[in-house]
Coordinates of C-alpha atoms and ligand atoms in Angstrom, one line a residue:
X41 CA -12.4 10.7 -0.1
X42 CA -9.7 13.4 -0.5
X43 CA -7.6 13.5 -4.0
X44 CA -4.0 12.9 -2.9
X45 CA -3.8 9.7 -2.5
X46 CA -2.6 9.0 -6.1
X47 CA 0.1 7.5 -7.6
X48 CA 2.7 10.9 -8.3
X49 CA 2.0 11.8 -4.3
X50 CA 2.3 8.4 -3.1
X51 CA 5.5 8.3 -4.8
X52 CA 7.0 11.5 -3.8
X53 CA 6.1 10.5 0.1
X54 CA 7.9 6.7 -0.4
X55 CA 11.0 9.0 -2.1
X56 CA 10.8 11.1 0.7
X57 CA 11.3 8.2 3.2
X58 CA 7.8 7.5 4.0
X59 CA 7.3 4.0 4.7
X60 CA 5.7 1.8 2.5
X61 CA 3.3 -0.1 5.3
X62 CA 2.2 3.2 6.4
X63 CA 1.0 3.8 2.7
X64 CA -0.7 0.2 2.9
X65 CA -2.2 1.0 6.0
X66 CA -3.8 4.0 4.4
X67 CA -4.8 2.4 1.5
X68 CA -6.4 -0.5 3.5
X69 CA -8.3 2.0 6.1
X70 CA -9.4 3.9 2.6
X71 CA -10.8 0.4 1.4
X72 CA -12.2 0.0 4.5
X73 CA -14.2 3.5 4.1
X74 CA -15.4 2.4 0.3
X75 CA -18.9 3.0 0.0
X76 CA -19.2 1.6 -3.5
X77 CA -18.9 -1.6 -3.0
X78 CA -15.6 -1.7 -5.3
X79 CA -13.7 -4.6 -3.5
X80 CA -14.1 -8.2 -3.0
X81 CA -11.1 -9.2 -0.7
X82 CA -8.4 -7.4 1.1
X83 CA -5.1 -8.9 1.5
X84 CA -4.3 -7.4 4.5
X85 CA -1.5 -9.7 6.2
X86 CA 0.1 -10.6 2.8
X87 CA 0.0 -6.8 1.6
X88 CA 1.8 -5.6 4.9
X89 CA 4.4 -8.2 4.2
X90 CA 5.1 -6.5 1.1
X91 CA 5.2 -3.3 1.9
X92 CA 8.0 -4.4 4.2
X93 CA 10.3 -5.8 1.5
X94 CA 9.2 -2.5 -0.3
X95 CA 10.6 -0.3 2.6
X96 CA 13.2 -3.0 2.4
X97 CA 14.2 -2.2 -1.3
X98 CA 13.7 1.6 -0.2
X99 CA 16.9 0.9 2.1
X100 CA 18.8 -0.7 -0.3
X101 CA 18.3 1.3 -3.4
X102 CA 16.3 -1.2 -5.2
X103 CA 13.4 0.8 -5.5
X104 CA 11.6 0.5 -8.8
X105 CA 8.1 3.1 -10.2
X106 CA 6.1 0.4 -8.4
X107 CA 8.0 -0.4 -5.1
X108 CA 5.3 0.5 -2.6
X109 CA 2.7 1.3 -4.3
X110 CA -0.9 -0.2 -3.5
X111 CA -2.4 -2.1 -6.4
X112 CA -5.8 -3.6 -6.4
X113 CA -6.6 -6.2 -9.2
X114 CA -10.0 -7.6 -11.0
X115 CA -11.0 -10.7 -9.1
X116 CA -10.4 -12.9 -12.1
X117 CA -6.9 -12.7 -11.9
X118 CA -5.0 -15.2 -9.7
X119 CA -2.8 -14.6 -6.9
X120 CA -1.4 -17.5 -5.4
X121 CA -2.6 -18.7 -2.0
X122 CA -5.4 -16.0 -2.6
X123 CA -8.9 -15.8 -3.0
X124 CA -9.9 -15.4 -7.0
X125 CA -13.6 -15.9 -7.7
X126 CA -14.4 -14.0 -10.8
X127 CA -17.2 -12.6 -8.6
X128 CA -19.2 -15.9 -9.3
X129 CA -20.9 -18.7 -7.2
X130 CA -19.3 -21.4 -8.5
X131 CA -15.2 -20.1 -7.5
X132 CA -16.8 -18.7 -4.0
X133 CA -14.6 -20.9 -2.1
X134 CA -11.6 -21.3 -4.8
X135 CA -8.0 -20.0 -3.6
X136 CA -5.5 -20.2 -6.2
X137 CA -2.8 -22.7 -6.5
X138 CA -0.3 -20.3 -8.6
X139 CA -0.2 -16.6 -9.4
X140 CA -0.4 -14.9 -12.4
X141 CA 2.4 -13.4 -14.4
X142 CA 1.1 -9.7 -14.2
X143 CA 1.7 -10.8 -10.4
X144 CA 4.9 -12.0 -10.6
X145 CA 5.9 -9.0 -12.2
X146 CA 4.8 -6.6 -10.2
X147 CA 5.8 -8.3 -7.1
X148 CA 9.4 -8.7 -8.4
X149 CA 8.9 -4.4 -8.8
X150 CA 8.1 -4.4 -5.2
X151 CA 4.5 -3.5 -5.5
X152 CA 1.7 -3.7 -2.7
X153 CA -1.4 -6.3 -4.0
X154 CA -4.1 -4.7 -1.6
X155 CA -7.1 -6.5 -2.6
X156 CA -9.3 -7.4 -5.4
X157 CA -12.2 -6.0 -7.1
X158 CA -15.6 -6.3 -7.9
X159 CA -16.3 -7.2 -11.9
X160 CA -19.4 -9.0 -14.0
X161 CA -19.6 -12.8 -13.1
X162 CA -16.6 -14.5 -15.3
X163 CA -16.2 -10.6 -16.6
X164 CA -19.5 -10.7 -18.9
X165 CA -21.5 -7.8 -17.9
X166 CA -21.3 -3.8 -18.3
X167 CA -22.4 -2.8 -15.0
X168 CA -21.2 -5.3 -12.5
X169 CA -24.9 -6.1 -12.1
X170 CA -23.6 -9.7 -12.8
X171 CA -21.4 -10.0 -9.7
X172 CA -22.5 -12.5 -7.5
X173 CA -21.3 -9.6 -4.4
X174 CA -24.1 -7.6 -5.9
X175 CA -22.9 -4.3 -8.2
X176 CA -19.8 -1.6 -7.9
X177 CA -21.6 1.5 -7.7
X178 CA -20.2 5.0 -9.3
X179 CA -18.6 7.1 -7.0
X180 CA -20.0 10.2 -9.1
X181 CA -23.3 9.4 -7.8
X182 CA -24.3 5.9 -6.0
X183 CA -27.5 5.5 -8.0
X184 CA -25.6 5.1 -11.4
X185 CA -23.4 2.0 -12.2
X186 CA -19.8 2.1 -12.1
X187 CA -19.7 0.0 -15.8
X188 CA -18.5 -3.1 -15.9
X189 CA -17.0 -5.9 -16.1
X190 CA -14.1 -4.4 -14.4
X191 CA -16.4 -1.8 -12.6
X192 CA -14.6 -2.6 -9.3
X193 CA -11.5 -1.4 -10.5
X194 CA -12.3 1.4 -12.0
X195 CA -14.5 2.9 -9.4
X196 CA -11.3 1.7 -6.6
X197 CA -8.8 4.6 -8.6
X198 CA -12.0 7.1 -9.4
X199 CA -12.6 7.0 -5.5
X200 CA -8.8 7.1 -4.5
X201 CA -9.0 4.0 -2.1
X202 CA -5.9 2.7 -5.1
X203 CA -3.6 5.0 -7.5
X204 CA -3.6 2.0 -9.5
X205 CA -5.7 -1.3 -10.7
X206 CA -6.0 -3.9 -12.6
X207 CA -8.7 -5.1 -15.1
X208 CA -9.1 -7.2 -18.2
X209 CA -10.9 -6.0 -21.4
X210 CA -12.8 -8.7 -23.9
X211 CA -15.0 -6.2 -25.1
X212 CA -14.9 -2.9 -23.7
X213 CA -14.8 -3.9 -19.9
X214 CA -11.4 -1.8 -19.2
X215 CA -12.4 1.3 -21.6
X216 CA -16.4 1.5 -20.4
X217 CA -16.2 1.5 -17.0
X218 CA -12.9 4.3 -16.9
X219 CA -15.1 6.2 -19.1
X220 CA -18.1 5.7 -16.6
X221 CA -16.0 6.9 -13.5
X222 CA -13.8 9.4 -15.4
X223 CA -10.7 7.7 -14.9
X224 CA -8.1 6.5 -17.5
X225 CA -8.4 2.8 -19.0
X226 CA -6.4 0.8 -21.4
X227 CA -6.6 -2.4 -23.4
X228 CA -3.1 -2.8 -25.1
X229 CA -2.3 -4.8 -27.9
X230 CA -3.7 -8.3 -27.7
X231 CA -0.9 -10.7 -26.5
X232 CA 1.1 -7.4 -25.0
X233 CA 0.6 -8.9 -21.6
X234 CA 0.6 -12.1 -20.5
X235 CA -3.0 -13.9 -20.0
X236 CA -1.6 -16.4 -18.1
X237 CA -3.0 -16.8 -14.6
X238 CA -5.8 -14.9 -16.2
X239 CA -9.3 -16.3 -15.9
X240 CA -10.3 -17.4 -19.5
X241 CA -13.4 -15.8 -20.5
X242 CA -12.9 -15.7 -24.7
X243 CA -9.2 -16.4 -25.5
X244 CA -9.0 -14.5 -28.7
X245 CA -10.3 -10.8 -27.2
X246 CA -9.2 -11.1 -23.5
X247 CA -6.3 -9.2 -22.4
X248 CA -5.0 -7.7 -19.4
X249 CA -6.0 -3.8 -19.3
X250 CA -4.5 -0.8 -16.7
X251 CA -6.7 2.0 -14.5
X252 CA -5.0 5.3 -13.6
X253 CA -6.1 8.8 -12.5
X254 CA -3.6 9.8 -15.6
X255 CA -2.3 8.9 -18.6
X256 CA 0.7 8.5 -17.4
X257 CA 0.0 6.4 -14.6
X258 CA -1.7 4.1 -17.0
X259 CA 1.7 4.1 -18.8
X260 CA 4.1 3.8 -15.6
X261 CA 1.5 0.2 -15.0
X262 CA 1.3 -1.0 -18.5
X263 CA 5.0 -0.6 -18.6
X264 CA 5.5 -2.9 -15.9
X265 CA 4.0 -6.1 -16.8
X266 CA 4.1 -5.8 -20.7
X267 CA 5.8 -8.8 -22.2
X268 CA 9.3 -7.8 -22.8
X269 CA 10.2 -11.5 -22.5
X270 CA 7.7 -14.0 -23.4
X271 CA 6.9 -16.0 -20.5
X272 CA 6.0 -19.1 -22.4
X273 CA 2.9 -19.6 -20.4
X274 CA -0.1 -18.0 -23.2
X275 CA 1.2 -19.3 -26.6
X276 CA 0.0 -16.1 -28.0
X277 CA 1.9 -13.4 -25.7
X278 CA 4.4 -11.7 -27.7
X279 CA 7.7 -10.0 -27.1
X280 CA 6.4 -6.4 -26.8
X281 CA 8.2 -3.5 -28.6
X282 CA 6.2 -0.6 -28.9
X283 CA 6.5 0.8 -32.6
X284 CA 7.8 4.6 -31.9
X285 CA 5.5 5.7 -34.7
X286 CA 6.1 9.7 -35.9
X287 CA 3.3 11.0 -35.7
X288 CA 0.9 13.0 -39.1
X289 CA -1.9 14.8 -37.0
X290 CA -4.2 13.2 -38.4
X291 CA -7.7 12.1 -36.6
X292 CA -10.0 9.9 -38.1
X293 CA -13.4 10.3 -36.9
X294 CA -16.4 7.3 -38.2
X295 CA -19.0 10.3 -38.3
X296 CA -22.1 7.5 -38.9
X297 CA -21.0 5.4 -36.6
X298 CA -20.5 7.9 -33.7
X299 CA -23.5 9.4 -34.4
X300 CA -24.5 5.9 -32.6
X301 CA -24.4 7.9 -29.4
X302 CA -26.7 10.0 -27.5
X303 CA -27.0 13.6 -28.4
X304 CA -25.3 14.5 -24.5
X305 CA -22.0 12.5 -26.1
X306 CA -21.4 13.5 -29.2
X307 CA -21.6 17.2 -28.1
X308 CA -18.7 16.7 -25.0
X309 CA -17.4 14.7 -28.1
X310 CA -17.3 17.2 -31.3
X311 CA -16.0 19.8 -28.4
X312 CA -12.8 18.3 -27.8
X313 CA -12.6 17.8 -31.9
X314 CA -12.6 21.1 -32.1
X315 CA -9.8 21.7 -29.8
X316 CA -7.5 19.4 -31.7
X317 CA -8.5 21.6 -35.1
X318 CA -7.4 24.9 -33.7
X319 CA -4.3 23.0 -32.4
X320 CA -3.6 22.0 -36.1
X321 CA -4.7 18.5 -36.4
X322 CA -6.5 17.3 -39.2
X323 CA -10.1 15.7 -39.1
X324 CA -10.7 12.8 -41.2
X325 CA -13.5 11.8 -42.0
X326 CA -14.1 8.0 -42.2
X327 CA -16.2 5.8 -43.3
X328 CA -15.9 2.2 -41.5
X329 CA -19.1 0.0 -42.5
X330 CA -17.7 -3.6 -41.6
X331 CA -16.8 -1.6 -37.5
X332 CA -20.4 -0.5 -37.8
X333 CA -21.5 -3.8 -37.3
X334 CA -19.0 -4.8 -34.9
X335 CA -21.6 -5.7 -32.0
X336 CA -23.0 -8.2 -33.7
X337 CA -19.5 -9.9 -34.9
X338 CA -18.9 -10.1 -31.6
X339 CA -21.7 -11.2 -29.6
X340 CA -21.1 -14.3 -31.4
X341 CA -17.3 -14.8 -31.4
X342 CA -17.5 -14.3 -27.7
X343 CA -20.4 -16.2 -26.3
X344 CA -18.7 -19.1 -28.4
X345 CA -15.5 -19.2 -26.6
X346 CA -16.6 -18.4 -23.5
X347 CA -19.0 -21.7 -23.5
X348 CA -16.0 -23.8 -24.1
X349 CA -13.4 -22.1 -21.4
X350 CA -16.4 -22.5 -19.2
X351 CA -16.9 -25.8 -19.9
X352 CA -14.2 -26.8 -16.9
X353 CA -16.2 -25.7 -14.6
X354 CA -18.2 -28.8 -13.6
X355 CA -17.1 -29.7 -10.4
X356 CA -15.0 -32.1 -10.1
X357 CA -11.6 -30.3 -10.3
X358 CA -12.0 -27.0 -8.6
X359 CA -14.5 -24.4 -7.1
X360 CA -17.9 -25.2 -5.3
X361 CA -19.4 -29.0 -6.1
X362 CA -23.2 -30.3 -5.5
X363 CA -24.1 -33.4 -5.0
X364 CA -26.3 -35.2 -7.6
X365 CA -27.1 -38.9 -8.4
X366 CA -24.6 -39.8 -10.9
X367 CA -21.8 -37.5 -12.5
X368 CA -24.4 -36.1 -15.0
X369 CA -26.7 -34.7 -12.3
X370 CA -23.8 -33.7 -10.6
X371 CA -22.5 -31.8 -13.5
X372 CA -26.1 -30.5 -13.3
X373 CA -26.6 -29.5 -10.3
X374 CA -23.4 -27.7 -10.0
X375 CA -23.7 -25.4 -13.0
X376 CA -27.4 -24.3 -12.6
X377 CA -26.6 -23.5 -9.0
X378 CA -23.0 -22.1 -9.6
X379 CA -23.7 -20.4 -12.7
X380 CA -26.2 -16.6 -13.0
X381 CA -28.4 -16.2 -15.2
X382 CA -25.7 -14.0 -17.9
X383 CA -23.1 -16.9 -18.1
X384 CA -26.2 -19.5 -18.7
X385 CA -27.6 -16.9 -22.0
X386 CA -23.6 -16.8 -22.9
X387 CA -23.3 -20.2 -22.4
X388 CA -26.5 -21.3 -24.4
X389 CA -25.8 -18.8 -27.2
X390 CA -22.1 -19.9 -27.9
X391 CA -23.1 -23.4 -27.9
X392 CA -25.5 -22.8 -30.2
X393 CA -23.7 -21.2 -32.5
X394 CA -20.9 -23.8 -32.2
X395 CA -23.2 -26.4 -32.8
X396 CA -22.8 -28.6 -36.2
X397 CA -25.8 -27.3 -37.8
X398 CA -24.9 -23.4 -37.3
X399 CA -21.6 -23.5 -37.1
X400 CA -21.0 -22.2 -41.1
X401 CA -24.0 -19.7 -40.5
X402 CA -23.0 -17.9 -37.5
X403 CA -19.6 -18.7 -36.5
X404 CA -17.4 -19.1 -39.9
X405 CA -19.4 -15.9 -41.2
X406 CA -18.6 -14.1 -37.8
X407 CA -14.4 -15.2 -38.0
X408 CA -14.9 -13.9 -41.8
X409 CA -16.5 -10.5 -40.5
X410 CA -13.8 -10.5 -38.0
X411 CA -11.3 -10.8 -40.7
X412 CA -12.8 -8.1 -42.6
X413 CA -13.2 -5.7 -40.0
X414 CA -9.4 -5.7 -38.9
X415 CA -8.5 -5.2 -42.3
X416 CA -10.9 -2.1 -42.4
X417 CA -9.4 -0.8 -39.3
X418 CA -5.9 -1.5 -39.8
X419 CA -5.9 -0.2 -43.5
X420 CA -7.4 3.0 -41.6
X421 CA -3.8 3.5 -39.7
X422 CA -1.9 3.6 -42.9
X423 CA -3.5 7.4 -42.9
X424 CA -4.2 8.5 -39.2
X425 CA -2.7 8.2 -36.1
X426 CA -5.6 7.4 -34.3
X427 CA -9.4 6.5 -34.9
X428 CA -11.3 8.6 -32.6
X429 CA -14.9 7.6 -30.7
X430 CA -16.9 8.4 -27.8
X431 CA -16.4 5.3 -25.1
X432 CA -19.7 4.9 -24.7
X433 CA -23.1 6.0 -26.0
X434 CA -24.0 7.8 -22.6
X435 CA -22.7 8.8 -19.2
X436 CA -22.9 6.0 -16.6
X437 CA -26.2 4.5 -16.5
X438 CA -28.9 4.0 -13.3
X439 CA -28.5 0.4 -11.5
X440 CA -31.4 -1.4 -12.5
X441 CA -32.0 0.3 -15.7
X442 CA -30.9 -1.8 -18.8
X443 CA -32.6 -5.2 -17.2
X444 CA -32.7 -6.7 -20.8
X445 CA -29.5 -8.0 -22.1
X446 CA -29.5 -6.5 -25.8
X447 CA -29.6 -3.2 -24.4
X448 CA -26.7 -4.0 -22.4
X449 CA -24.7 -5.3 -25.4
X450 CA -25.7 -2.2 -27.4
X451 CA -23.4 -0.2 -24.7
X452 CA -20.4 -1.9 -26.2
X453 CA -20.6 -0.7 -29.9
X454 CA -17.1 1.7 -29.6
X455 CA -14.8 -0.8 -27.6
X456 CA -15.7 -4.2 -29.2
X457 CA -13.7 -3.3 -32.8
X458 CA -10.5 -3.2 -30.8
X459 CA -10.9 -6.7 -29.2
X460 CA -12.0 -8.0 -32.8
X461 CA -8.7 -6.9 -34.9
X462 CA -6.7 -7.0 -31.5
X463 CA -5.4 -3.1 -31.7
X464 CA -4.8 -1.0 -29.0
X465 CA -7.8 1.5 -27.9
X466 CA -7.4 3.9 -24.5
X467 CA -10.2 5.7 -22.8
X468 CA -9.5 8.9 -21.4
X469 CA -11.8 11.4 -19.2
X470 CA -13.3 14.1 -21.8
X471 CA -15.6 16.1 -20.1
X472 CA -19.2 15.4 -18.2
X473 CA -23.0 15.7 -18.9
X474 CA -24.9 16.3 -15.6
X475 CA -22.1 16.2 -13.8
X476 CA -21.2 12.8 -14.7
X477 CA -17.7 12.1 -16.7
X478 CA -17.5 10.7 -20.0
X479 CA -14.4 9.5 -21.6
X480 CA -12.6 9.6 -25.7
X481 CA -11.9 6.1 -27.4
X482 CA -8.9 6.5 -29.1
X483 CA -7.7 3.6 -31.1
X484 CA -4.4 3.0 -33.2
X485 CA -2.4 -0.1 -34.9
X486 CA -1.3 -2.4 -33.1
X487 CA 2.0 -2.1 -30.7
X488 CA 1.3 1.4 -31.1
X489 CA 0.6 2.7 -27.2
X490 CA 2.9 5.1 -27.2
X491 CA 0.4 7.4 -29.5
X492 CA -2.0 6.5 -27.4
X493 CA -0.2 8.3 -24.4
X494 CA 0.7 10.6 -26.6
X495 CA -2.6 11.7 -28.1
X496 CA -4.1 11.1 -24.2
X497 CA -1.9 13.2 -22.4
X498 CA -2.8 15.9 -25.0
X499 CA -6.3 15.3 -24.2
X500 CA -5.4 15.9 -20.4
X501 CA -3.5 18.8 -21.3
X502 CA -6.6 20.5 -23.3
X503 CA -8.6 19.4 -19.8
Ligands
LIG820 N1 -19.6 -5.8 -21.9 C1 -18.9 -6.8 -22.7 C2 -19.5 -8.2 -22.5 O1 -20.3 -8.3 -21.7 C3 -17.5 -6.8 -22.5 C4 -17.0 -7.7 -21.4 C5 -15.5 -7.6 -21.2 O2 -14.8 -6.9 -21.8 N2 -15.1 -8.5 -20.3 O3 -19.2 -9.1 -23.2

C-alpha cells in the first residue's frame, strides 16, 4: 500500500476541507485490502457516524489533532456496543456493555474508531501465534511475524491501512512488535493512562501503549488520552504531568546485557551509538545485574496475576458458556474449550507459584527482585537521560519458528524491566538486517516522555 496515508497528510487534507467520511472510507477500503491479517472487526456503520460529527466539528471550528482521524485499537480494549474478544475463544461472542476511557477520550477529540486488531490471546504471546483469528503477519515480508501481543496494531500503521493504533504493553507487547514492523511504539509511565475498560491481563505491568509512523505521531496520540484528570475508574491512574527534565547528554548503555542480542542487532545497534558520540553525547557504560535477570522476575509476577484476572472467566457472567453436569464441570468445560494452550501454561504457572507452599519461594522473592530492580534502574536516571537497548534480540522472526514457549519468553529480555519498575521505554525504527527493520529501546524515569520524544525524534532525524 502507498505511504500517504499517514497521520501529517491525513491531517493536512481534513484542514484543507476534505471530509472526514471520505478519509474513513479510505481507511476502511485499505482495511479491506490488508493482507496481513492485522484486524479483527471493522466498525464500519458506527465509524461513518463519526466521521460525520468530525466533518461536523470541521464546520464549526471544534476540530481537535484527532478530529477525523482513523484509529484502530488492540481487541482487548472495550468499546461499547462493540465487539472486544482479546482474540480468544472464550469472548468470541462478547460485545461490550461500556467503553473504555482511552475511548471516551478520543471520541470526545472527534476521532474515527475503524476497527480492532489482531493481538496474542488475552495479550500473552510475542507473535500473535496465540490469537484464536490465527497470526498478524509482517508486512516487510508475510513469512515473518509481525511480534506480538499487539502485532495487529503494529503491522495496521507499518502497512498504512491506520496513521494511528492502539495497543497495551505488559511486557514488551507495544515496543516488540513496533520494533518488528519498523514503526514507533510506546509504553508510558504505568498509571499515565487509564486501564480502565482495559482487558486485565497482569494489573501491576499493563498499560495502555501508542503506534505511530513517527515520533511525533506517537506523541500527538499519547497526548490525547494521558490522564490529565484521574478518571477514578483504575485506583492506580495518576494525574499525569510530564517532568520537563533538562537534559545532560548522557546515554547509558548495559554493554553485558545488550550483548544478549544477536550479532545482526548489536551492529545496527553500536551504529547509531556512534552517531550520537560524534553529535556530542556521552556513552555510559553501565552495569545493571538485577535488569539482567529481569525475564525471569517477570515470568513469575505475570503468570501470577494473570491466573487471578482470569479467574472470571468461567462462564457464568459473560463470554461463551458450555454445558456440563453441575457448575464444576461447567466451569470445566468452559475454560478447557475457551481457553489455548498459552493462557492454560500462564494459568497453571501463576497458580503455582501463588500457591501456599511456593508462595515465599517464588512470588515474595520475585516482588523483592522487582523491588530491587527499579531501584537499580531508577538510581540509573540520577546520571543519564536515558538507558539505551536494542528492542529485541533479532529482526522479526519466521511464523512457526519459536514453537517452544521459553524461547518465546527469551524475546522479551529489553522491554520486561520497564513494566517491572513501571518507567517509560519507546521503541523507535533504527535501521534493518536483511531488509527487515529493527528498532532502539530507550528507557527513562518515570513521567519522563518528553525525553523520550526528544531523544526519538533525534533518532529519526540521524535516519
Ligand atoms: N511477550 C510478553 C508476554 O507474553 C509480553 C506480553 C505483553 O506485553 N502483553 O508476556
Amino acid at each position: 500500500m502507498d505511504s500517504k496515508f499517514i497521520y501529517e497528510n491525513i491531517k493536512n487534507r481534513l484542514s484543507s476541507g476534505v471530509s472526514a467520511v471520505d478519509i474513513a472510507k479510505e481507511a476502511i477500503k485499505r482495511i479491506k485490502e490488508d493482507e496481513n491479517n492485522a484486524f479483527v472487526n471493522i466498525f464500519e456503520e458506527s465509524a461513518i457516524n463519526q466521521a460525520k460529527i468530525a466533518d461536523e466539528m470541521f464546520k464549526t471550528k471544534t476540530q481537535t489533532s484527532l478530529t477525523g482521524i482513523p484509529i484502530a485499537i488492540k481487541d482487548n480494549i472495550c468499546y461499547k456496543d462493540h465487539k472486544t474478544t482479546s482474540s480468544s475463544l472464550i469472548l468470541k461472542d462478547f460485545t461490550s456493555p461500556f467503553s473504555a476511557t482511552v475511548i471516551k477520550k478520543l471520541l470526545n477529540l472527534g476521532a474515527v474508531i475503524i476497527g480492532t486488531t489482531n493481538c496474542d490471546e488475552f495479550a500473552m504471546g510475542g507473535s500473535t501465534e496465540n490469537s484464536c483469528y490465527g497470526v498478524t503477519t509482517n508486512p516487510h515480508d508475510k513469512t515473518r511475524v509481525s511480534g506480538g501481543s499487539s502485532g495487529g496494531s503494529a503491522a495496521a500503521v507499518a502497512s498504512f491501512a491506520v496513521p494511528l493504533s492502539l495497543g497495551s504493553d505488559t511486557g514488551g507487547s507495544v515496543r516488540q512488535p513496533a520494533s518488528f514492523c519498523g514503526v514507533v511504539g510506546l509504553k508510558p509511565t504505568y498509571g499515565s493512562v487509564s486501564r480502565n475498560g482495559l482487558m486485565m491481563l497482569s494489573s501491576s505491568l499493563d498499560v495502555i501503549g501508542q503506534f505511530g509512523n513517527s515520533v511525533s505521531d506517537v506523541e500527538v496520540l499519547f497526548n490525547a488520552i494521558k490522564e490529565d484528570d484521574s478518571d477514578g475508574m483504575d485506583m492506580t491512574s495518576q494525574n499525569y504531568k510530564t517532568k520537563k527534565s533538562k537534559l545532560n547528554k548522557r546515554i547509558g548503555i548495559p554493554k553485558s546485557f545488550v550483548e544478549k542480542a544477536k550479532k545482526e542487532t548489536t551492529e545496527v545497534f553500536y551504529g547509531l551509538i556512534e552517531k550520537f558520540k560524534n553529535d556530542n553525547y556521552e556513552i555510559v557504560e553501565l552495569d545493571l545485574p538485577v535488569s539482567s535477570e529481569a525475564g525471569s522476575i517477570y515470568y513469575i509476577i505475570q503468570p501470577a496475576e494473570a491466573s487471578s484476572n482470569l479467574a472470571r472467566f468461567d462462564g457464568l457472567r459473560y463470554g461463551n458458556k458450555k454445558e456440563g453436569d453441575n457448575l464444576w464441570d461447567e466451569y470445566i468445560k468452559t475454560r478447557n474449550c475457551g481457553f489455548g494452550n498459552e493462557v492454560k501454561k500462564r494459568i497453571a504457572i501463576g497458580t503455582y507459584v501463588l500457591s501456599s507452599g511456593y508462595y515465599d519461594a517464588y512470588y515474595n522473592k520475585a516482588q523483592l527482585a522487582r523491588q530491587a530492580l527499579t531501584n537499580e534502574l531508577t538510581s540509573v536516571f540520577e546520571d543519564v537521560d536515558v538507558i539505551m537497548t536494542p528492542t529485541t534480540l533479532t529482526v522479526a522472526f519466521e511464523v512457526g519458528s519459536k514453537q517452544k514457549s521459553v524461547d518465546m519468553y527469551e524475546e522479551d529480555k529489553f522491554t520486561v524491566i520497564a513494566n517491572l519498575s513501571g518507567v517509560p521505554a519507546m521503541s523507535v525504527p533504527m535501521g534493518f538486517n536483511q531488509n527487515l527493520p529493527l528498532g532502539v529501546q530507550c528507557i527513562t524515569n518515570h513521567n519522563n516522555e518528553d525525553i523520550l520524544f526528544n531523544y526519538g525524534k533525534k533518532i529519526e532525524q540521524y535516519g
